[in-house]
Amino acid sequence: MAAQVEQALTQQQHLLVQAGTGTGKSLAYLVPALLHADRTGKPVVVATATLALQAQIVTHDLPQLSQAVTPLLGREPTWALVKGRRNYLCQHKLAGGYAEEGPGDTPALFGAEAWQSEPGVSTGPAGPEPPAPAAPSALAAQVLRLRQWARATSSGDRDELVPGVSETAWEQVSVSARECLGGKCPALADCFVERARAAAAGVDVVVTNHALMAVDAMGETAILPEHQALIVDEAHECVDRVTSAVTAELTPAGVGALAKRITRLSPSSSEVDKATQAFTQALEATESGRLPHLPEPLALALTQLRDAMRRAMTQLKSAGKAGSVEAALQQARVGAQEVFETAARLLAQAPADVAWVARDDRWGSTLCVAPMSVAGLIRSGILQSRTVVFTSATMSMGGQFEPAAQALGLTGTEGQSPAWRGIDVGSPFDYPRQGILYLPAHLPPPTRQGSPVQALEELQALILAAGGRTLGLFSSMRAARSAAEQLRHRLADAGHSQIRILCQGEERLSTLVRQFREQPTSCLFGTLSLWQGVDVPGSSCQLVVIDRIPFPRPDDPLTAARTEAAAAAGGNGFAAVSLPHAALRLAQGAGRLVRRSDDRGVVAILDSRLSTAGYGAFLQRCLPPLWPTTNRQTVLDALQRLDRAACAGQ
């Protein structure tokens, strides 16, 4: 793999690399990346989907490689981790620089109780300390903790704050790139972001995430150092992360808060309140789901909101120029511009965009707009100006790279498609000898109401045979919680209370994974983040159970739009959209079992359609090549043997 990556970077040809778990792919691309950076004098950017992999690269892989590569380079290689501005404390905001009430008033972002909790902190040059509340709120306590941490941290990086704080608390001490005052900021010399960016200048390897990579490539201002080579690890997540980065949303709460800020700073902008009320009423009257066309009341309200925000931006330009007022004005201008642009985008109703209304019991209504496909954006924004290596354990579908290449913008209109190739470097694992793929064809297929009761009974038998040691991957949180609750009762009634069922959402995920790893008789149930984010090698995880084929929800707006577009182009929407999605998720889920060369176990997929449906053979080809069987007793016997061996070795 290292040789192939070196060749791609040298020949400036895009490369797709499927590298199975345990290949050591980060080492295989970091070695040629360091050599390429030394040869060209320009950094290589490595983008990942998860914080865990970023940490592994920066704290383990690169330091280890440094010793090996130094003799080749004649110097020690250098690297840096670059994150978005929102990941860092803003010194100016921390000092009350974004106070919306103006100089001399208590900064609203902290609240009176947070400032009173800290002796000796003045609320402003002329303002007396506010009276202490009876009991500080949870938010105030978190903000106070952030202020105390700010005195000790040398990086201002949110990820260094353990335990963390809520998103609401963090928003009180951070700003977005568009809200930042830039060169006008009075705290520029102490800016954590500027320090991090300065540290990244001139290094050999810059490590970042998919979203920041997309914003840098497609945004108006550069965030990352100039580079000609990009390596995208965990590339199976790239399309979804880029889609999220270019998705825009409007909520009544968000627009309402912005309207209050605007009218407080510029009273002549009172029409913003009326436009906000009209938008809120129109959105609440609109049914949830995809919007092939904007309903007339919603379109009228968006037009009113767009025009009000445009006028507000003009009025805010001359509303103030000094101190914290300037910071608050910048924040308001940015908010107005974002709402204006989103409303205008929704009103344009571009064929390439998908709009929908989502409703949540906690967050209420949200109006969303996203591109149906980001292939064109990736092609024009990323692929045309740099050489890209995409790598993942699941890059191909049934041995074919074309579906991934198409989604990533590598195929398209003739003459516009960049040169690329795909390779599968294999796996160090002997899957047929290390694991069993159990396909219980005797189970009834799942329905929209959920998995049949027979599947729960099958799951119970498998868990008992394995003595716990089970990672349960479910298609929804509702299914995971239901299975956890029922199995707890079933196991207790059967006298097996020593088997503990852990369920995602009941504790921090990192805590649950640690408990699952340390307690062999435990089981961990959950959904999406467990399908691809868990690494538990050894005997603690000897059974991976998948409740059903993870097809996307048919009412998902983007899925529905993409399916219709594929059908309109003469293709099969199910085969083009839903089947690849399910294949990718299945492969990621099944990959949780074998993490080392000495791992042994069973992957059980409790969905008989894998054996009976016409597409089942394709999905099976996309899975790791475990030894397949439909024989229940064979599987139970194997799990019991593994359990006895694990207990004997403890």
XYZ file of C-alpha atoms in Angstrom:
650
model
C 0.000 0.000 0.000
C 2.852 2.382 0.799
C 4.283 1.793 -2.675
C 0.905 2.457 -4.314
C 0.384 5.674 -2.366
C 3.905 6.841 -3.251
C 3.212 6.149 -6.919
C -0.106 8.026 -6.821
C 1.454 11.102 -5.203
C 4.384 11.095 -7.621
C 2.243 10.595 -10.736
C -0.513 12.919 -9.464
C -3.197 10.304 -9.970
C -6.130 9.877 -7.584
C -6.203 6.562 -5.729
C -8.872 4.526 -3.930
C -7.413 2.000 -1.485
C -9.394 -0.671 0.298
C -7.264 -1.757 3.236
C -8.770 -4.216 5.673
C -8.705 -3.792 9.432
C -5.249 -4.549 10.802
C -3.425 -3.610 7.596
C -1.665 -0.693 9.247
C -2.929 1.679 6.592
C -2.107 4.828 8.551
C 1.563 3.820 8.520
C 1.278 2.870 4.850
C 0.217 6.369 3.822
C 2.164 8.404 6.387
C 5.572 7.144 5.227
C 5.119 8.259 1.581
C 3.369 11.412 2.831
C 6.408 12.456 4.887
C 8.783 11.690 2.027
C 6.565 13.537 -0.470
C 6.374 16.616 1.772
C 10.162 16.657 2.128
C 10.640 16.283 -1.619
C 8.126 18.980 -2.669
C 8.462 21.387 0.229
C 4.682 21.450 0.694
C 2.648 19.722 3.391
C 0.437 16.694 2.894
C -2.995 16.976 4.528
C -4.511 13.922 6.223
C -8.265 14.137 6.900
C -10.133 11.674 9.111
C -13.760 11.272 10.172
C -13.205 10.626 13.886
C -11.337 12.285 16.727
C -10.054 8.870 17.797
C -8.105 8.365 14.578
C -6.780 11.927 14.644
C -5.469 11.305 18.153
C -3.923 7.994 17.096
C -2.100 9.604 14.178
C -0.804 12.597 16.132
C 0.077 10.927 19.437
C 1.153 7.458 18.292
C 1.739 6.890 14.571
C 3.658 10.051 13.653
C 5.905 10.036 16.746
C 6.716 6.378 16.070
C 7.431 7.021 12.393
C 9.547 10.055 13.175
C 12.381 7.856 14.452
C 12.288 5.700 11.323
C 12.084 8.517 8.788
C 14.573 10.955 10.340
C 17.655 9.178 8.834
C 16.049 9.332 5.376
C 15.208 13.022 5.616
C 18.305 14.130 7.498
C 16.000 15.929 9.943
C 13.048 15.221 12.205
C 9.707 15.427 10.380
C 7.064 17.824 11.698
C 3.299 17.699 11.941
C 0.330 19.614 13.354
C -3.339 19.062 14.151
C -5.712 21.709 12.746
C -9.299 22.039 13.934
C -12.138 24.439 13.266
C -12.328 27.743 15.122
C -15.299 26.522 17.167
C -12.998 23.962 18.845
C -11.004 26.687 20.603
C -11.662 29.188 23.375
C -12.073 32.749 22.117
C -10.060 35.016 24.411
C -12.041 38.087 23.389
C -15.401 36.439 24.025
C -14.114 34.978 27.276
C -13.370 38.518 28.455
C -16.892 39.661 27.613
C -15.955 41.149 24.265
C -19.137 39.951 22.581
C -21.497 41.488 25.144
C -24.637 42.500 23.277
C -25.755 45.139 25.813
C -22.684 47.248 25.225
C -19.779 48.406 27.411
C -20.440 48.675 31.127
C -23.145 46.025 31.294
C -22.846 42.449 32.526
C -21.853 40.253 29.569
C -25.030 38.373 28.728
C -23.175 35.357 27.462
C -22.004 34.456 30.986
C -24.980 35.502 33.057
C -24.795 37.290 36.372
C -24.477 34.147 38.459
C -21.377 32.918 36.603
C -19.547 36.181 37.245
C -20.682 36.490 40.858
C -19.415 32.976 41.549
C -15.854 34.153 41.052
C -14.625 36.648 43.688
C -12.831 39.688 42.431
C -14.232 39.662 38.892
C -15.659 42.984 37.861
C -18.591 43.132 35.461
C -17.261 46.145 33.617
C -15.540 49.471 34.041
C -18.633 51.155 35.493
C -20.982 48.359 36.502
C -21.321 47.061 40.069
C -21.251 43.362 40.725
C -24.742 41.874 40.349
C -26.438 40.266 43.355
C -25.642 36.608 43.899
C -28.429 34.189 42.992
C -29.730 31.657 45.472
C -28.208 28.740 43.544
C -25.975 28.861 40.426
C -27.460 27.184 37.371
C -25.815 24.171 35.750
C -24.875 26.345 32.767
C -23.312 28.977 35.028
C -21.288 26.316 36.817
C -19.975 24.996 33.511
C -19.054 28.472 32.290
C -17.252 29.153 35.568
C -15.320 25.935 35.087
C -14.419 27.031 31.555
C -13.099 30.350 32.899
C -10.944 28.530 35.445
C -9.646 26.118 32.791
C -8.859 29.040 30.485
C -6.216 30.266 32.945
C -4.380 26.940 32.842
C -4.658 25.768 29.240
C -1.917 26.526 26.764
C -3.936 25.386 23.728
C -7.556 26.402 24.368
C -8.519 23.149 22.632
C -11.917 21.862 23.749
C -10.823 18.243 23.477
C -8.322 18.799 26.301
C -11.122 19.664 28.733
C -12.012 16.428 30.567
C -14.779 15.948 31.463
C -16.306 18.138 28.824
C -19.116 20.691 28.984
C -22.405 21.010 27.156
C -22.645 22.536 23.691
C -24.591 25.461 25.156
C -21.825 26.221 27.642
C -19.102 25.946 25.002
C -20.946 28.379 22.739
C -20.505 31.001 25.457
C -16.726 30.973 24.997
C -16.248 30.251 21.291
C -17.034 31.882 17.962
C -17.394 30.672 14.403
C -15.000 31.674 11.639
C -17.507 34.198 10.291
C -18.134 35.732 13.726
C -14.428 36.232 14.368
C -13.172 39.833 14.233
C -9.954 38.713 12.563
C -7.246 41.355 12.470
C -9.497 43.812 14.338
C -9.703 41.606 17.436
C -8.059 43.209 20.496
C -7.095 39.732 21.742
C -5.425 38.702 18.492
C -1.980 38.315 20.099
C -3.362 35.730 22.536
C -5.635 33.914 20.060
C -5.465 30.119 20.460
C -6.568 29.575 16.856
C -3.865 31.822 15.446
C -1.271 29.982 17.527
C -2.481 26.619 16.210
C -2.501 27.871 12.613
C 0.982 29.336 13.024
C 2.221 26.011 14.382
C 0.813 24.291 11.273
C 2.680 26.548 8.869
C 5.646 24.801 7.334
C 5.054 21.330 8.787
C 5.254 18.122 6.755
C 1.847 16.647 7.663
C -1.316 18.490 8.674
C -4.010 16.354 10.329
C -7.621 17.563 10.235
C -11.187 16.294 9.840
C -13.446 15.777 6.822
C -15.674 18.750 7.581
C -12.802 21.243 7.899
C -11.241 19.771 4.763
C -14.503 20.473 2.898
C -14.894 23.987 4.297
C -11.286 24.808 3.404
C -11.626 23.515 -0.150
C -15.067 24.951 -0.899
C -15.172 28.033 1.324
C -14.202 31.598 0.602
C -11.146 31.694 2.853
C -8.329 29.183 3.256
C -8.036 27.446 6.613
C -5.394 24.826 5.902
C -1.900 25.550 4.580
C -1.518 25.433 0.806
C -1.134 21.803 -0.249
C -1.124 19.646 -3.375
C -1.633 16.227 -1.755
C -4.538 15.061 0.392
C -5.110 11.705 2.073
C -8.678 10.972 3.192
C -8.825 8.175 5.756
C -12.154 6.662 6.852
C -13.209 7.662 3.348
C -16.493 5.733 3.557
C -17.678 8.647 5.750
C -16.478 11.402 3.440
C -19.675 11.916 1.420
C -21.872 12.150 4.515
C -19.467 14.537 6.281
C -19.194 16.809 3.250
C -22.986 16.740 2.867
C -23.374 17.797 6.510
C -20.861 20.604 6.013
C -22.903 22.122 3.155
C -26.359 21.508 4.663
C -28.145 24.657 5.880
C -30.895 24.887 8.500
C -33.380 27.419 9.833
C -35.168 27.030 13.171
C -37.709 29.362 14.821
C -35.614 29.408 18.002
C -32.410 30.287 16.176
C -33.996 32.929 13.972
C -35.883 34.337 16.972
C -32.709 34.709 19.038
C -31.005 36.425 16.117
C -33.958 38.796 15.676
C -33.735 39.879 19.330
C -30.014 40.487 18.955
C -30.504 42.544 15.798
C -33.296 44.729 17.197
C -31.331 45.335 20.411
C -28.296 46.519 18.446
C -30.222 48.306 15.716
C -33.763 49.308 16.826
C -34.594 50.460 13.292
C -34.540 46.794 12.224
C -37.923 46.090 13.872
C -39.295 44.424 10.715
C -37.038 41.460 11.498
C -39.384 40.561 14.377
C -42.397 40.532 12.080
C -40.582 38.397 9.514
C -39.516 35.975 12.248
C -43.082 35.588 13.488
C -44.328 34.982 9.945
C -41.634 32.351 9.367
C -42.407 30.578 12.653
C -46.134 30.414 11.912
C -45.597 29.211 8.340
C -43.105 26.537 9.359
C -45.332 25.168 12.136
C -48.195 24.912 9.617
C -46.033 22.927 7.170
C -46.118 19.133 7.365
C -42.872 17.376 8.206
C -40.989 15.514 5.513
C -39.556 16.337 2.131
C -40.708 19.471 0.281
C -40.626 18.839 -3.489
C -42.074 22.361 -3.756
C -42.286 25.090 -1.124
C -45.868 25.646 0.084
C -46.987 29.164 -0.794
C -47.312 30.402 2.838
C -43.799 29.178 3.626
C -42.393 30.701 0.426
C -43.975 34.060 1.271
C -42.605 33.927 4.813
C -39.114 33.053 3.561
C -39.264 35.961 1.099
C -40.187 38.316 3.941
C -37.398 36.882 6.113
C -34.821 37.124 3.322
C -35.653 40.771 2.598
C -35.705 41.732 6.290
C -32.285 40.181 6.847
C -30.862 41.927 3.792
C -31.973 45.308 5.128
C -30.752 44.407 8.625
C -27.261 43.694 7.284
C -27.141 47.182 5.782
C -28.364 48.846 8.974
C -25.952 46.891 11.173
C -22.973 48.111 9.154
C -23.329 51.627 10.591
C -24.721 50.822 14.048
C -21.436 50.940 15.988
C -17.708 50.622 15.697
C -16.035 50.251 19.078
C -15.139 47.623 21.654
C -17.561 44.859 22.527
C -20.287 46.556 20.449
C -18.246 45.917 17.310
C -17.903 42.224 18.254
C -21.622 41.900 18.927
C -22.394 43.668 15.648
C -20.101 41.279 13.786
C -21.927 38.343 15.372
C -25.302 39.784 14.380
C -24.173 40.586 10.831
C -22.899 37.053 10.364
C -26.159 35.590 11.658
C -28.215 37.830 9.394
C -26.102 36.907 6.389
C -26.432 33.174 7.094
C -30.219 33.409 7.440
C -30.399 35.558 4.296
C -28.336 33.088 2.279
C -30.284 30.055 3.528
C -33.661 31.681 2.829
C -32.487 32.689 -0.647
C -31.210 29.151 -1.310
C -34.533 27.636 -0.257
C -36.486 30.086 -2.408
C -34.332 29.274 -5.436
C -35.568 25.647 -5.267
C -32.603 24.455 -7.324
C -33.107 20.975 -8.849
C -29.842 19.846 -7.217
C -31.082 20.781 -3.713
C -33.421 18.850 -1.416
C -35.539 20.698 1.165
C -37.438 19.178 4.055
C -38.990 19.871 7.449
C -37.783 17.832 10.422
C -39.489 17.750 13.797
C -38.010 16.670 17.093
C -39.634 16.503 20.517
C -36.684 18.352 22.009
C -35.597 20.765 19.278
C -38.935 21.461 17.593
C -39.186 22.213 13.863
C -36.208 22.644 11.530
C -36.247 23.675 7.869
C -33.316 22.038 6.065
C -31.765 22.218 2.610
C -28.951 19.987 1.351
C -27.460 19.001 -2.012
C -28.794 15.776 -3.483
C -25.211 14.858 -4.362
C -21.856 16.314 -3.360
C -19.941 14.535 -6.134
C -19.708 17.698 -8.218
C -18.620 19.782 -5.223
C -15.897 17.294 -4.332
C -14.730 17.141 -7.952
C -14.516 20.911 -8.441
C -13.519 21.907 -4.915
C -11.105 19.124 -3.968
C -10.069 16.836 -6.819
C -9.153 19.441 -9.441
C -6.487 21.215 -7.407
C -4.727 18.382 -5.575
C -3.924 14.667 -5.704
C -6.204 12.689 -3.379
C -5.819 9.252 -1.834
C -9.077 7.857 -0.409
C -8.710 4.874 1.898
C -10.961 2.773 4.112
C -11.607 -0.828 5.098
C -14.815 -0.583 3.017
C -14.105 1.221 -0.251
C -15.448 -1.328 -2.709
C -18.889 -2.897 -3.109
C -18.735 -6.550 -4.022
C -15.232 -6.010 -5.389
C -16.227 -2.939 -7.440
C -14.829 0.555 -6.774
C -17.138 2.379 -9.200
C -19.958 3.144 -6.699
C -17.526 4.832 -4.302
C -15.744 6.604 -7.155
C -19.039 7.973 -8.448
C -20.105 9.265 -5.017
C -16.703 10.935 -4.550
C -16.819 12.783 -7.870
C -14.237 10.638 -9.644
C -16.645 9.607 -12.396
C -19.123 11.739 -14.262
C -19.353 13.681 -17.487
C -16.886 12.410 -20.071
C -13.884 14.677 -20.328
C -14.399 16.060 -16.818
C -13.625 12.900 -14.866
C -10.136 12.906 -13.314
C -7.808 9.940 -13.703
C -8.084 7.437 -10.870
C -7.540 3.816 -9.997
C -8.656 1.520 -7.216
C -6.752 -1.231 -5.414
C -7.579 -3.714 -2.672
C -4.490 -4.469 -0.601
C -6.249 -7.251 1.275
C -6.216 -8.098 4.952
C -3.740 -9.753 7.324
C -6.580 -11.784 8.846
C -7.635 -15.324 7.935
C -11.351 -14.616 8.107
C -12.675 -18.120 7.241
C -10.605 -19.611 10.079
C -11.149 -16.798 12.573
C -14.881 -16.251 12.316
C -18.291 -17.648 11.414
C -21.019 -15.776 9.560
C -24.343 -17.034 10.898
C -27.365 -16.453 8.659
C -30.459 -17.916 10.384
C -32.647 -18.484 7.347
C -35.414 -19.997 9.508
C -36.326 -16.627 11.078
C -39.289 -14.650 9.696
C -38.167 -11.448 7.959
C -38.359 -8.217 9.988
C -41.282 -5.870 9.434
C -41.770 -2.127 9.785
C -42.940 -2.782 13.334
C -39.571 -4.323 14.174
C -37.883 -7.695 14.431
C -40.056 -10.762 15.126
C -40.132 -12.289 18.591
C -38.233 -15.290 17.194
C -35.255 -12.975 16.602
C -35.231 -11.980 20.269
C -35.286 -15.649 21.283
C -32.421 -16.332 18.866
C -30.453 -13.449 20.331
C -30.992 -14.781 23.851
C -29.743 -18.241 22.873
C -26.650 -16.794 21.216
C -25.813 -14.566 24.203
C -26.170 -17.477 26.636
C -23.931 -19.669 24.497
C -21.315 -16.905 24.326
C -21.524 -16.197 28.068
C -22.154 -12.511 27.307
C -19.279 -11.120 25.188
C -21.807 -9.695 22.694
C -21.880 -6.469 20.698
C -25.446 -5.876 19.512
C -25.790 -3.551 16.520
C -29.319 -2.318 15.919
C -30.946 -0.322 13.144
C -32.486 2.184 15.588
C -32.165 3.292 19.199
C -35.740 2.215 19.814
C -34.863 -1.332 18.737
C -31.695 -1.354 20.862
C -33.487 -0.140 23.982
C -36.382 -2.543 23.514
C -34.049 -5.516 23.084
C -31.985 -4.475 26.126
C -35.035 -4.114 28.339
C -36.608 -7.413 27.287
C -33.388 -9.399 27.519
C -32.618 -8.063 30.987
C -35.944 -9.489 32.177
C -35.528 -12.732 30.242
C -31.993 -13.375 31.500
C -32.916 -12.553 35.097
C -35.960 -14.839 34.970
C -33.788 -17.634 33.571
C -31.248 -17.247 36.371
C -28.523 -15.592 34.291
C -28.354 -12.238 36.049
C -24.539 -12.337 35.853
C -24.870 -11.369 32.170
C -25.161 -7.592 32.133
C -26.809 -5.721 29.246
C -25.353 -2.254 28.608
C -27.230 0.065 26.261
C -26.101 3.161 24.421
C -27.565 6.339 25.872
C -27.561 5.125 29.468
C -24.014 6.393 30.034
C -21.257 8.129 28.078
C -20.330 5.922 25.137
C -16.651 5.815 26.099
C -17.637 4.596 29.579
C -19.916 1.902 28.160
C -17.221 0.655 25.788
C -14.714 0.509 28.642
C -17.152 -1.468 30.805
C -17.861 -3.824 27.906
C -14.140 -4.355 27.380
C -13.389 -4.950 31.062
C -16.419 -7.126 31.918
C -16.444 -10.260 29.715
C -19.956 -11.319 30.790
C -21.420 -8.015 29.591
C -23.176 -7.162 26.328
C -23.287 -3.752 24.679
C -26.292 -2.752 22.553
C -26.462 0.361 20.423
C -26.813 1.903 17.005
C -24.815 3.877 14.417
C -21.793 5.017 16.455
C -21.190 1.404 17.526
C -21.357 0.090 13.963
C -18.075 1.756 13.065
C -16.567 3.380 16.136
C -15.848 0.467 18.480
C -12.569 -1.411 18.727
C -12.733 -4.205 21.334
C -10.232 -6.926 20.422
C -9.900 -10.119 22.426
C -12.388 -12.353 24.201
C -14.626 -9.528 25.462
C -16.253 -9.407 22.026
C -16.732 -12.874 20.536
C -20.223 -12.354 19.147
C -21.444 -9.500 16.956
C -25.208 -9.518 16.324
C -26.874 -7.343 13.680
C -30.638 -7.173 14.051
C -31.539 -6.420 10.412
C -30.151 -5.230 7.097
C -29.482 -1.500 7.686
C -31.351 -0.051 4.733
C -31.853 3.724 4.984
C -35.289 4.889 6.087
C -37.558 5.147 3.040
C -38.919 8.472 4.327
C -35.438 10.006 4.640
C -35.614 13.089 2.373
C -32.174 12.712 0.793
C -32.622 8.970 0.247
C -36.014 9.507 -1.367
C -34.699 12.271 -3.634
C -31.649 10.263 -4.698
C -33.785 7.189 -5.367
C -36.157 9.203 -7.556
C -33.253 10.778 -9.430
C -31.694 7.369 -10.121
C -35.021 6.028 -11.396
C -35.575 9.122 -13.557
C -32.167 8.516 -15.140
C -33.257 5.008 -16.135
C -31.593 3.175 -13.263
C -32.818 1.188 -10.295
C -33.193 3.519 -7.327
C -33.053 0.739 -4.763
C -29.911 -0.773 -6.276
C -28.247 2.618 -6.710
C -29.019 4.131 -3.294
C -30.373 1.798 -0.619
C -28.350 -1.316 -1.438
C -24.889 0.363 -1.355
C -25.820 2.103 1.891
C -26.807 -1.215 3.489
C -23.713 -2.991 2.145
C -21.393 -0.367 3.612
C -23.047 -0.440 7.029
C -23.093 -4.257 7.121
C -19.407 -4.442 6.257
C -18.556 -1.873 8.926
C -20.650 -3.679 11.523
C -19.284 -7.131 10.746
C -15.791 -5.669 10.907
C -16.181 -5.120 14.654
C -15.491 -8.846 15.304
C -11.973 -9.555 14.037
C -9.617 -6.825 15.193
C -6.447 -8.901 15.749
C -4.943 -12.041 14.280
C -5.887 -14.063 17.373
C -9.544 -12.935 17.555
C -12.211 -15.611 17.127
C -15.983 -15.388 17.070
C -19.310 -15.187 15.264
C -21.140 -12.513 13.298
C -24.875 -13.259 13.376
C -27.233 -11.294 11.129
C -30.798 -11.961 12.277
C -32.397 -11.020 8.952
C -33.391 -13.952 6.773
C -33.493 -11.747 3.667
C -29.721 -12.183 3.403
C -30.430 -15.833 2.525
C -33.767 -15.525 0.726
C -33.836 -12.193 -1.152
C -32.318 -11.732 -4.595
C -29.956 -9.040 -3.334
C -28.741 -11.198 -0.435
C -25.836 -12.672 -2.401
C -24.538 -9.188 -3.251
C -24.664 -8.124 0.400
C -22.849 -11.287 1.472
C -20.052 -10.546 -1.033
C -19.575 -7.153 0.610
C -18.954 -8.705 4.034
C -15.596 -9.935 5.351
C -15.124 -13.515 4.027
C -16.117 -15.296 7.237
C -17.112 -18.983 7.086
C -20.884 -18.944 6.394
C -23.484 -21.260 7.887
C -27.217 -21.457 8.551
C -26.824 -24.254 11.117
C -27.918 -22.972 14.533
C -26.395 -25.780 16.590
C -23.022 -25.430 14.904
C -22.928 -21.786 15.922
C -24.069 -22.397 19.502
C -21.453 -25.119 19.957
C -18.723 -22.851 18.608
C -19.695 -20.004 20.950
C -19.736 -22.324 23.959
C -16.238 -23.592 23.102
C -14.962 -20.015 22.769
C -16.545 -19.063 26.088
C -14.945 -22.024 27.878
C -11.554 -21.220 26.354
C -11.836 -17.549 27.339
C -12.824 -18.421 30.914
C -9.933 -20.885 31.172
C -7.487 -18.224 29.998
C -8.568 -15.581 32.508
